[in-house]
Coordinates of C-alpha atoms in Angstrom, one line a residue:
Chain F
X6 CA 0.0 0.0 0.0
X7 CA 1.2 3.5 -0.7
X8 CA 2.3 5.8 2.1
X9 CA -0.7 8.2 1.7
X10 CA -2.9 5.1 2.0
X11 CA -1.4 4.0 5.2
X12 CA -1.4 7.5 6.6
X13 CA -5.0 8.2 5.8
X14 CA -6.2 4.9 7.1
X15 CA -4.4 5.3 10.4
X16 CA -6.0 8.8 10.7
X17 CA -9.4 7.3 9.9
X18 CA -9.1 4.6 12.6
X19 CA -7.8 7.2 15.2
X20 CA -10.5 9.6 14.2
X21 CA -13.2 7.0 14.7
X22 CA -11.7 6.1 18.1
X23 CA -11.9 9.8 19.0
X24 CA -15.6 10.0 17.9
X25 CA -16.7 6.9 19.8
X26 CA -14.7 6.7 23.0
X27 CA -16.7 9.4 24.8
X28 CA -20.0 7.7 23.8
X29 CA -18.7 4.3 25.0
X30 CA -17.5 5.8 28.3
X31 CA -21.0 7.2 28.9
X32 CA -22.5 3.8 28.3
X33 CA -20.0 1.9 30.5
X34 CA -20.3 4.3 33.4
X35 CA -24.1 4.3 33.3
X36 CA -23.8 0.7 34.9
X37 CA -21.4 1.9 37.6
X38 CA -22.7 1.8 41.2
X39 CA -20.6 4.7 42.5
X40 CA -22.0 8.2 42.5
X41 CA -18.6 9.4 41.4
X42 CA -18.9 8.8 37.7
X43 CA -15.2 8.2 37.2
X44 CA -14.5 5.7 39.9
X45 CA -15.5 2.2 39.0
X46 CA -17.1 0.4 42.0
X47 CA -16.2 -3.2 41.0
X48 CA -17.9 -4.8 44.0
X49 CA -21.4 -3.6 43.2
X50 CA -21.3 -3.0 39.4
X51 CA -22.7 -3.5 36.9
X52 CA -26.0 -2.2 38.2
X53 CA -29.2 -0.8 36.8
X54 CA -29.6 1.5 39.8
X55 CA -29.3 4.8 37.8
X56 CA -31.9 3.6 35.3
X57 CA -34.3 3.3 38.2
X58 CA -33.4 6.7 39.5
X59 CA -33.9 8.2 36.0
X60 CA -37.2 6.6 35.4
X61 CA -38.6 7.7 38.7
X62 CA -37.6 11.3 38.2
X63 CA -40.8 13.2 37.5
X64 CA -39.0 16.3 36.1
X65 CA -37.1 14.3 33.5
X66 CA -40.2 12.4 32.5
X67 CA -42.3 15.5 32.1
X68 CA -39.6 17.2 30.1
X69 CA -39.2 14.1 27.9
X70 CA -43.0 14.1 27.2
X71 CA -42.9 17.8 26.2
X72 CA -39.8 17.2 24.0
X73 CA -41.5 14.3 22.3
X74 CA -44.7 16.2 21.5
X75 CA -42.8 19.2 20.3
X76 CA -40.5 17.1 18.1
X77 CA -43.3 15.2 16.5
X78 CA -45.2 18.4 15.6
X79 CA -42.1 20.3 14.5
X80 CA -40.8 17.4 12.4
X81 CA -44.2 17.0 10.6
X82 CA -44.6 20.7 9.8
X83 CA -40.9 20.9 8.7
X84 CA -41.4 17.9 6.4
X85 CA -44.4 19.5 4.7
X86 CA -42.8 23.0 4.3
X87 CA -39.3 21.6 3.5
X88 CA -40.8 19.3 0.8
X89 CA -42.5 22.2 -0.8
X90 CA -39.4 24.4 -0.7
X91 CA -37.0 21.7 -1.8
X92 CA -39.3 20.7 -4.8
X93 CA -39.6 24.4 -5.8
X94 CA -35.8 24.9 -5.7
X95 CA -35.0 21.7 -7.6
X96 CA -37.9 21.8 -10.2
X97 CA -39.3 25.3 -10.8
X98 CA -36.2 26.8 -12.4
X99 CA -35.8 30.5 -11.9
X100 CA -39.0 31.8 -10.2
X101 CA -39.5 35.1 -8.4
X102 CA -38.1 35.0 -4.9
X103 CA -35.8 32.0 -5.7
X104 CA -32.6 33.6 -4.4
X105 CA -34.4 34.8 -1.3
X106 CA -35.6 31.2 -0.7
X107 CA -32.1 29.8 -1.2
X108 CA -30.7 32.3 1.2
X109 CA -33.3 31.7 3.8
X110 CA -32.9 27.9 3.6
X111 CA -29.1 27.8 3.9
X112 CA -28.6 30.5 6.6
X113 CA -30.6 28.8 9.4
X114 CA -28.4 25.7 9.2
X115 CA -25.2 27.5 10.0
X116 CA -26.6 30.5 12.0
X117 CA -25.3 30.5 15.6
X118 CA -28.1 29.3 17.8
X119 CA -28.0 32.2 20.2
X120 CA -28.8 34.5 17.3
X121 CA -31.7 32.4 16.1
X122 CA -33.0 32.0 19.6
X123 CA -32.8 35.7 20.4
X124 CA -34.4 36.8 17.2
X125 CA -37.3 34.4 17.5
X126 CA -38.0 35.4 21.1
X127 CA -38.0 39.1 20.1
X128 CA -40.4 38.2 17.2
X129 CA -42.8 36.5 19.6
X130 CA -42.6 39.4 22.1
X131 CA -43.2 42.0 19.3
X132 CA -46.1 39.9 17.9
X133 CA -47.6 39.7 21.4
X134 CA -47.4 43.5 21.7
X135 CA -48.9 44.0 18.2
X136 CA -51.7 41.5 18.0
X137 CA -51.9 40.0 21.4
X138 CA -50.5 36.6 20.3
X139 CA -48.9 34.4 21.5
X140 CA -49.9 35.3 25.1
X141 CA -47.6 32.8 26.7
X142 CA -44.3 31.2 25.8
X143 CA -44.4 27.5 25.9
X144 CA -44.8 24.4 23.8
X145 CA -46.3 26.3 20.9
X146 CA -43.5 28.9 20.6
X147 CA -40.9 26.2 21.0
X148 CA -42.5 24.2 18.2
X149 CA -42.7 27.2 15.8
X150 CA -39.1 28.1 16.6
X151 CA -38.0 24.5 15.8
X152 CA -39.8 24.4 12.5
X153 CA -38.0 27.5 11.4
X154 CA -34.6 25.9 11.4
X155 CA -35.6 22.2 10.9
X156 CA -37.4 22.9 7.6
X157 CA -34.1 24.3 6.2
X158 CA -32.5 20.8 6.7
X159 CA -35.5 19.0 5.1
X160 CA -35.3 21.4 2.1
X161 CA -31.6 20.5 1.5
X162 CA -32.4 16.8 1.8
X163 CA -35.3 17.0 -0.7
X164 CA -33.4 19.3 -3.1
X165 CA -30.4 17.0 -3.3
X166 CA -32.6 13.9 -3.7
X167 CA -34.5 15.5 -6.6
X168 CA -31.2 16.7 -8.2
X169 CA -30.4 13.0 -8.6
X170 CA -33.6 12.2 -10.6
X171 CA -34.1 13.4 -14.1
X172 CA -37.3 15.1 -14.9
X173 CA -38.4 12.8 -17.8
X174 CA -41.1 11.0 -15.7
X175 CA -42.6 14.3 -14.7
X176 CA -42.4 15.7 -18.2
X177 CA -44.1 12.6 -19.6
X178 CA -47.0 12.9 -17.1
X179 CA -47.3 16.6 -18.1
X180 CA -47.4 15.7 -21.8
X181 CA -50.1 13.2 -21.1
X182 CA -52.2 16.0 -19.7
X183 CA -51.7 15.8 -15.9
X184 CA -51.9 19.0 -14.0
X185 CA -48.9 20.2 -11.9
X186 CA -50.6 19.3 -8.6
X187 CA -51.4 15.8 -9.9
X188 CA -47.8 15.4 -11.3
X189 CA -46.5 16.3 -7.9
X190 CA -48.8 14.0 -6.0
X191 CA -48.6 11.0 -8.4
X192 CA -45.0 11.2 -9.7
X193 CA -42.7 13.5 -7.7
X194 CA -43.9 12.7 -4.2
X195 CA -43.6 8.8 -4.5
X196 CA -40.1 9.3 -5.9
X197 CA -38.9 11.4 -3.0
X198 CA -40.9 9.6 -0.2
X199 CA -37.7 8.0 1.3
X200 CA -36.1 11.5 1.4
X201 CA -39.2 13.0 3.0
X202 CA -39.0 10.2 5.6
X203 CA -35.3 10.9 6.2
X204 CA -36.0 14.6 6.4
X205 CA -38.7 14.0 9.0
X206 CA -36.3 11.9 11.1
X207 CA -33.6 14.5 10.8
X208 CA -36.0 17.2 11.8
X209 CA -37.3 15.1 14.7
X210 CA -33.7 14.6 16.0
X211 CA -32.8 18.2 15.7
X212 CA -35.9 19.3 17.5
X213 CA -35.5 16.7 20.2
X214 CA -31.8 17.8 20.7
X215 CA -32.2 21.5 20.6
X216 CA -31.2 23.4 23.7
X217 CA -30.2 26.9 23.0
X218 CA -33.2 28.1 20.8
X219 CA -35.6 26.4 23.2
X220 CA -34.1 28.2 26.2
X221 CA -34.8 31.5 24.6
X222 CA -38.4 30.8 23.6
X223 CA -39.6 28.4 26.3
X224 CA -40.6 31.0 28.8
X225 CA -40.9 30.1 32.5
X226 CA -42.6 26.9 33.4
X227 CA -41.9 24.7 30.4
X228 CA -38.6 22.8 30.2
X229 CA -37.6 20.5 27.3
X230 CA -35.5 17.4 28.0
X231 CA -32.2 19.1 26.9
X232 CA -32.9 22.1 29.2
X233 CA -33.3 19.7 32.1
X234 CA -30.1 17.8 31.2
X235 CA -28.2 21.1 30.8
X236 CA -29.2 22.3 34.2
X237 CA -28.1 19.0 35.7
X238 CA -24.7 18.8 34.0
X239 CA -23.8 22.4 34.7
X240 CA -23.6 21.2 38.3
X241 CA -21.2 18.5 37.4
X242 CA -21.4 14.9 36.2
X243 CA -24.4 12.9 37.3
X244 CA -24.8 9.1 36.7
X245 CA -28.5 9.2 35.8
X246 CA -27.6 11.5 32.9
X247 CA -25.3 8.6 31.7
X248 CA -28.2 6.2 31.9
X249 CA -30.3 8.6 29.9
X250 CA -27.6 9.0 27.3
X251 CA -27.3 5.2 27.0
X252 CA -31.0 4.8 26.4
X253 CA -31.0 7.6 23.7
X254 CA -27.8 6.2 22.0
X255 CA -29.3 2.7 21.8
X256 CA -32.6 3.9 20.2
X257 CA -30.7 5.9 17.6
X258 CA -28.1 3.3 16.9
X259 CA -30.6 0.5 16.3
X260 CA -32.8 2.9 14.2
X261 CA -29.9 3.9 12.0
X262 CA -28.6 0.3 11.6
X263 CA -32.1 -0.9 10.6
X264 CA -32.6 2.0 8.2
X265 CA -29.2 1.3 6.5
X266 CA -29.9 -2.4 6.2
X267 CA -33.4 -1.7 4.8
X268 CA -32.1 0.8 2.2
X269 CA -29.4 -1.7 1.1
X270 CA -32.0 -4.4 0.8
X271 CA -34.2 -2.1 -1.4
X272 CA -31.2 -1.1 -3.5
X273 CA -30.3 -4.8 -4.2
X274 CA -34.0 -5.6 -5.1
X275 CA -34.1 -2.6 -7.5
X276 CA -30.9 -3.7 -9.1
X277 CA -32.2 -7.3 -9.5
X278 CA -35.5 -5.9 -11.0
X279 CA -33.5 -3.9 -13.5
X280 CA -31.5 -6.9 -14.5
X281 CA -34.7 -9.0 -14.9
X282 CA -36.2 -6.2 -17.0
X283 CA -33.1 -6.0 -19.1
X284 CA -33.1 -9.7 -19.6
X285 CA -36.8 -9.7 -20.6
X286 CA -36.1 -7.1 -23.2
X287 CA -33.6 -9.3 -25.0
Chain P
X13 CA -47.4 26.5 -3.5
X14 CA -43.9 28.1 -3.2
X15 CA -45.6 30.9 -1.3
X16 CA -46.1 28.9 1.8
X17 CA -42.4 28.1 2.7
X18 CA -41.3 31.6 1.5
X19 CA -43.9 33.3 3.7
X20 CA -43.0 31.0 6.6
X21 CA -39.3 31.8 6.4
X22 CA -40.0 35.5 5.9
X23 CA -42.0 35.6 9.1
X24 CA -39.8 33.3 11.2
X25 CA -36.4 34.1 9.8
X26 CA -36.1 37.4 8.0
X27 CA -38.4 39.6 10.0
X28 CA -36.9 38.5 13.4
X29 CA -33.5 39.9 12.3
X30 CA -35.1 43.2 11.5
X31 CA -36.6 43.2 15.0
X32 CA -33.1 42.4 16.5
X33 CA -31.7 45.3 14.4
X34 CA -34.5 47.6 15.6
X35 CA -34.0 46.7 19.3
X36 CA -30.3 47.1 19.1
X37 CA -30.9 50.8 18.4
X38 CA -33.4 51.3 21.3
X39 CA -32.7 52.2 24.9
X40 CA -32.9 49.7 27.8
X41 CA -35.3 50.5 30.5
X42 CA -36.9 48.7 33.5
X43 CA -40.2 47.5 32.0
X44 CA -41.8 44.6 30.2
X45 CA -40.5 44.3 27.6
X46 CA -37.2 45.9 28.8
X47 CA -36.6 48.4 26.0
X48 CA -38.0 51.7 25.0
X49 CA -40.0 52.0 21.8
X50 CA -38.0 53.2 18.8
X51 CA -40.7 55.8 17.8
X52 CA -42.6 58.2 19.9
X53 CA -45.7 60.0 18.6
X54 CA -45.6 63.7 18.5
X55 CA -48.7 65.6 17.0
X56 CA -49.6 62.4 15.2
X57 CA -46.2 62.1 13.6
X58 CA -43.7 59.3 14.4
X59 CA -40.4 60.7 15.9
X60 CA -37.5 58.3 15.7
X61 CA -35.5 57.9 18.9
X62 CA -32.5 56.0 17.7
X63 CA -29.9 55.3 20.4
X64 CA -26.4 54.2 19.7
X65 CA -25.8 53.6 23.4
X66 CA -25.6 49.8 23.1
X67 CA -23.0 50.0 20.4
X68 CA -20.9 52.6 22.2
X69 CA -21.2 50.5 25.4
X70 CA -19.8 47.5 23.5
X71 CA -17.0 49.4 21.9
X72 CA -15.9 51.2 25.1
X73 CA -15.7 48.1 27.2
X74 CA -12.6 46.1 26.2
X75 CA -14.2 43.0 27.7
X76 CA -16.5 42.7 24.7
X77 CA -13.9 43.3 22.1
X78 CA -11.6 40.8 23.7
X79 CA -14.4 38.2 23.8
X80 CA -15.2 38.9 20.1
X81 CA -11.6 38.5 19.0
X82 CA -11.2 35.4 21.2
X83 CA -14.3 33.8 19.5
X84 CA -12.9 34.5 16.0
X85 CA -9.6 32.9 17.0
X86 CA -11.2 29.8 18.6
X87 CA -13.4 29.3 15.5
X88 CA -10.4 29.7 13.2
X89 CA -8.1 27.3 15.1
X90 CA -11.0 24.8 15.5
X91 CA -11.6 24.9 11.8
X92 CA -8.0 24.3 11.1
X93 CA -7.9 21.3 13.4
X94 CA -11.1 19.9 11.9
X95 CA -9.5 20.2 8.5
X96 CA -6.2 18.5 9.5
X97 CA -8.0 15.6 11.1
X98 CA -11.0 15.4 8.8
X99 CA -9.1 15.6 5.5
X100 CA -7.2 12.3 5.8
X101 CA -10.3 10.6 7.2
X102 CA -12.5 11.7 4.3
X103 CA -9.7 10.7 1.9
X104 CA -9.5 7.2 3.4
X105 CA -13.3 6.7 3.2
X106 CA -13.4 7.9 -0.4
X107 CA -10.6 5.4 -1.3
X108 CA -12.2 2.5 0.5
X109 CA -14.2 -0.3 -1.2
X110 CA -17.9 0.0 -2.0
X111 CA -19.2 -2.0 1.0
X112 CA -16.8 -0.4 3.5
X113 CA -17.7 3.1 2.3
X114 CA -21.4 2.8 3.3
X115 CA -20.4 1.4 6.7
X116 CA -17.7 4.0 7.4
X117 CA -20.0 6.9 6.3
X118 CA -22.6 5.5 8.7
X119 CA -20.0 5.6 11.5
X120 CA -19.3 9.2 10.7
X121 CA -22.9 10.2 10.6
X122 CA -24.1 8.2 13.6
X123 CA -22.8 10.5 16.4
X124 CA -24.6 13.3 14.5
X125 CA -27.9 11.6 15.3
X126 CA -27.3 11.3 19.0
X127 CA -27.6 14.2 21.4
X128 CA -25.0 16.9 20.9
X129 CA -25.4 18.0 24.5
X130 CA -24.8 14.5 25.9
X131 CA -21.7 14.0 23.7
X132 CA -20.2 17.2 25.0
X133 CA -21.1 16.2 28.5
X134 CA -19.2 12.9 28.0
X135 CA -16.0 14.9 27.8
X136 CA -16.5 16.3 31.3
X137 CA -16.3 12.8 32.7
X138 CA -13.2 12.1 30.5
X139 CA -11.3 15.3 31.2
X140 CA -12.0 16.1 34.9
X141 CA -9.2 15.8 37.5
X142 CA -10.2 12.3 38.5
X143 CA -11.5 11.5 35.0
X144 CA -10.5 8.6 32.7
X145 CA -7.7 10.4 30.9
X146 CA -6.0 11.6 34.0
X147 CA -6.4 8.2 35.7
X148 CA -4.8 6.4 32.7
X149 CA -1.9 8.9 32.5
X150 CA -1.2 8.5 36.2
X151 CA -1.4 4.7 36.2
X152 CA 0.9 4.6 33.2
X153 CA 3.4 6.7 35.2
X154 CA 3.5 9.5 32.6
X155 CA 2.4 12.1 35.2
X156 CA 2.5 12.0 38.9
X157 CA -0.5 14.2 39.7
X158 CA -3.6 14.8 37.7
X159 CA -3.3 17.8 35.4
X160 CA -6.1 20.3 34.9
X161 CA -7.6 19.6 31.5
X162 CA -11.2 20.8 32.1
X163 CA -12.1 24.5 31.6
X164 CA -9.0 25.2 29.6
X165 CA -8.5 26.1 25.9
X166 CA -7.5 22.5 25.4
X167 CA -10.9 21.1 26.6
X168 CA -12.7 23.8 24.6
X169 CA -10.9 22.8 21.4
X170 CA -11.4 19.1 22.1
X171 CA -15.2 19.7 22.5
X172 CA -15.5 21.8 19.4
X173 CA -13.4 19.6 17.1
X174 CA -15.3 16.6 18.4
X175 CA -18.7 18.1 17.8
X176 CA -18.0 19.6 14.4
X177 CA -15.7 17.0 12.8
X178 CA -18.6 15.3 10.8
X179 CA -19.5 18.7 9.3
X180 CA -15.9 18.8 7.8
X181 CA -15.7 15.2 6.8
X182 CA -19.0 14.9 4.8
X183 CA -18.5 17.7 2.3
X184 CA -14.8 16.7 1.9
X185 CA -15.9 13.1 1.2
X186 CA -18.6 14.2 -1.3
X187 CA -15.8 16.1 -3.2
X188 CA -13.0 13.5 -3.0
X189 CA -15.3 10.7 -4.0
X190 CA -15.9 12.3 -7.4
X191 CA -12.2 12.5 -8.3
X192 CA -11.2 10.5 -11.3
X193 CA -8.4 8.1 -10.4
X194 CA -7.1 8.2 -14.0
X195 CA -5.7 11.7 -13.2
X196 CA -3.5 10.3 -10.5
X197 CA -2.4 7.5 -12.7
X198 CA -1.5 10.0 -15.4
X199 CA 0.5 12.0 -12.9
X200 CA 2.3 8.9 -11.8
X201 CA 3.0 7.9 -15.4
X202 CA 4.5 11.4 -15.9
X203 CA 6.9 10.7 -13.1
X204 CA 5.2 12.5 -10.1
X205 CA 5.8 11.0 -6.8
X206 CA 2.6 10.3 -4.7
X207 CA 3.1 13.3 -2.5
X208 CA 3.7 15.6 -5.5
X209 CA 0.6 14.1 -7.2
X210 CA -1.4 14.7 -4.1
X211 CA -0.3 18.3 -3.9
X212 CA -0.7 19.1 -7.6
X213 CA -3.7 17.0 -8.5
X214 CA -5.9 16.0 -5.5
X215 CA -5.5 19.0 -3.3
X216 CA -6.4 21.7 -5.9
X217 CA -9.4 19.6 -7.0
X218 CA -10.7 19.3 -3.4
X219 CA -10.7 23.1 -2.7
X220 CA -14.5 23.4 -3.0
X221 CA -14.9 20.6 -0.4
X222 CA -12.3 22.3 1.9
X223 CA -14.2 25.6 1.5
X224 CA -17.6 24.0 2.2
X225 CA -16.4 22.0 5.2
X226 CA -14.4 24.9 6.7
X227 CA -17.3 27.3 6.5
X228 CA -19.7 24.8 7.9
X229 CA -17.4 24.5 11.0
X230 CA -16.4 28.2 11.3
X231 CA -19.7 29.9 11.1
X232 CA -21.6 28.2 13.9
X233 CA -18.5 27.9 16.1
X234 CA -18.1 31.7 16.3
X235 CA -21.4 31.9 18.2
X236 CA -21.1 28.6 20.0
X237 CA -22.7 28.6 23.4
X238 CA -23.0 25.1 24.9
X239 CA -19.4 23.8 24.4
X240 CA -17.7 26.9 25.9
X241 CA -20.2 26.9 28.8
X242 CA -19.5 23.3 29.7
X243 CA -15.9 22.8 28.7
X244 CA -14.4 26.3 28.2
X245 CA -12.4 28.7 30.4
X246 CA -14.2 30.7 33.0
X247 CA -11.9 33.7 32.8
X248 CA -12.4 34.3 29.0
X249 CA -15.9 33.7 27.6
X250 CA -16.9 33.5 24.0
X251 CA -19.2 36.0 22.4
X252 CA -22.3 33.6 22.2
X253 CA -22.1 33.2 26.0
X254 CA -21.8 37.0 26.3
X255 CA -25.0 37.5 24.3
X256 CA -26.8 34.9 26.4
X257 CA -25.6 36.4 29.7
X258 CA -26.6 40.0 28.7
X259 CA -30.0 38.7 27.8
X260 CA -30.8 36.4 30.6
X261 CA -28.7 37.7 33.5
X262 CA -28.5 41.4 32.9
X263 CA -31.9 41.6 31.1
X264 CA -30.3 44.1 28.7
X265 CA -32.1 43.3 25.5
X266 CA -30.6 46.2 23.4
X267 CA -27.0 45.2 24.3
X268 CA -27.8 41.5 23.6
X269 CA -29.3 42.6 20.2
X270 CA -26.3 44.7 19.4
X271 CA -24.0 41.8 20.1
X272 CA -26.1 39.7 17.8
X273 CA -25.8 42.3 15.0
X274 CA -22.0 42.5 15.4
X275 CA -21.8 38.6 15.2
X276 CA -24.0 38.7 12.1
X277 CA -21.8 41.4 10.4
X278 CA -18.8 39.2 10.9
X279 CA -20.7 36.1 9.5
X280 CA -22.4 37.7 6.4
X281 CA -19.4 37.2 4.1
X282 CA -18.8 33.5 5.2
X283 CA -22.5 32.7 4.8
X284 CA -22.7 34.2 1.3
X285 CA -19.5 32.3 0.4
X286 CA -21.0 29.1 1.7
X287 CA -24.2 29.6 -0.4
X288 CA -22.0 30.0 -3.5
X289 CA -20.0 26.9 -2.8
X290 CA -23.1 24.8 -2.1
X291 CA -25.0 26.1 -5.2
X292 CA -22.0 25.1 -7.4
X293 CA -21.9 21.6 -5.8
X294 CA -25.7 21.1 -6.4
X295 CA -25.4 22.2 -10.0
X296 CA -22.4 20.1 -11.0
X297 CA -23.6 16.8 -12.5
X298 CA -22.7 13.7 -10.6

């Protein structure tokens, strides 16, 4: 193997170790009996003690329930808006407001969260002064704030997916007399459905994880799960947070592995179908 | 149909910035909300009352300027480290076999799907005085007493590079994967050594990927809040934390808005550059 090959592969292995050691350490220490996260109490470990502590903590459970409701609503709204925006950007060519839409869908992705959070809170405060809505900050304002940055991610996912498909199917449907709305529902949407699903999941994760923007727009009285975690970890390490991390990592890891296997399976089936079709044509 | 997302983004993205700009020019006061209106009505006509006090406050207190410069430096150094670590990783993935590539990409993306806050939190346990890293170093005999790693520049950089590395690797991979190996063979046939071929062929071709990855790391890092709060120094805070403290602790909304405007002014050029790079990448055929 060439020298560059050896060097880059070593870097890859070390980089992956760097990415995964912290996550593994969280998982291992979640089974540790000691309250001191870093001292392994070999006599009484492994134990599920901290999982018990976590699941009987009313504050954590309430926050998780709020985060779940917000994430489902925000992901669904983002998927709808992002699909419309992504389709427009990939298919409608040069329409009025295009560059504005491009700008407004790229910027939220990189915008420092403190700025997005501050600006959204000031928006809600101004709206409240102007039209008396929204009276209180809470689940609704958090959801609206999350949609505003999550939809940008969905837009990018949809747009890059559509960039990979040629437009001949849609053009054929149009030539056969289908109206634009029908073309979208019958041709475009089925083609991009996996991307819409991926976008929904991405939006769900981003909303579920968001701390900074929620902190600005949550108002007193409503705390999302990351807000509760943040107030716990600011006081130092706490083993029940490790248990929570382990639960979240296992859900995500199994989800991603299943999704990857399923997509590979679909890919293989499609390739086989193509081969069969090619053979039948001969 | 396009109208719906455009309208949504206008209301929830564009207009909020105008409000931030407006409030940065108003005067703080003890009220709800804690700022004075920008216009007062005199004989039925609006009279603007624009105050530059927030900006002059920021420019006359060296604390803010230092924090601003420190944030730029931290973002720049973190970007450089992400590039130095991420480039060889992306290169190795792009050169791996078909089956490996899917698997390795999944490994890179997987942490991205798990809680950012919890991954930063994990480093507290690793870096603290009786943490894993110090324990290992002491038991190996490399150091006699634990060294302070947490709440230093070191832990801050570790946290940022760790969190933003995937943002560097993915655009670099997307670029490197498209390169034609025939070009490298041609360079070798013409007598170029591997290092020379890399510097003259691969590196120049990957510049768009380097630009996209660097901007994706640099822009959000400048205003980063969570990582400096949990892992960073306590005697030198970053500008994002400054904004948050002005807003929540001092309840000075005009100064917080002015800080936001100054960060935005710094980021306008990088954001526009990023949009150019990304548009080009979307438009080049696969």
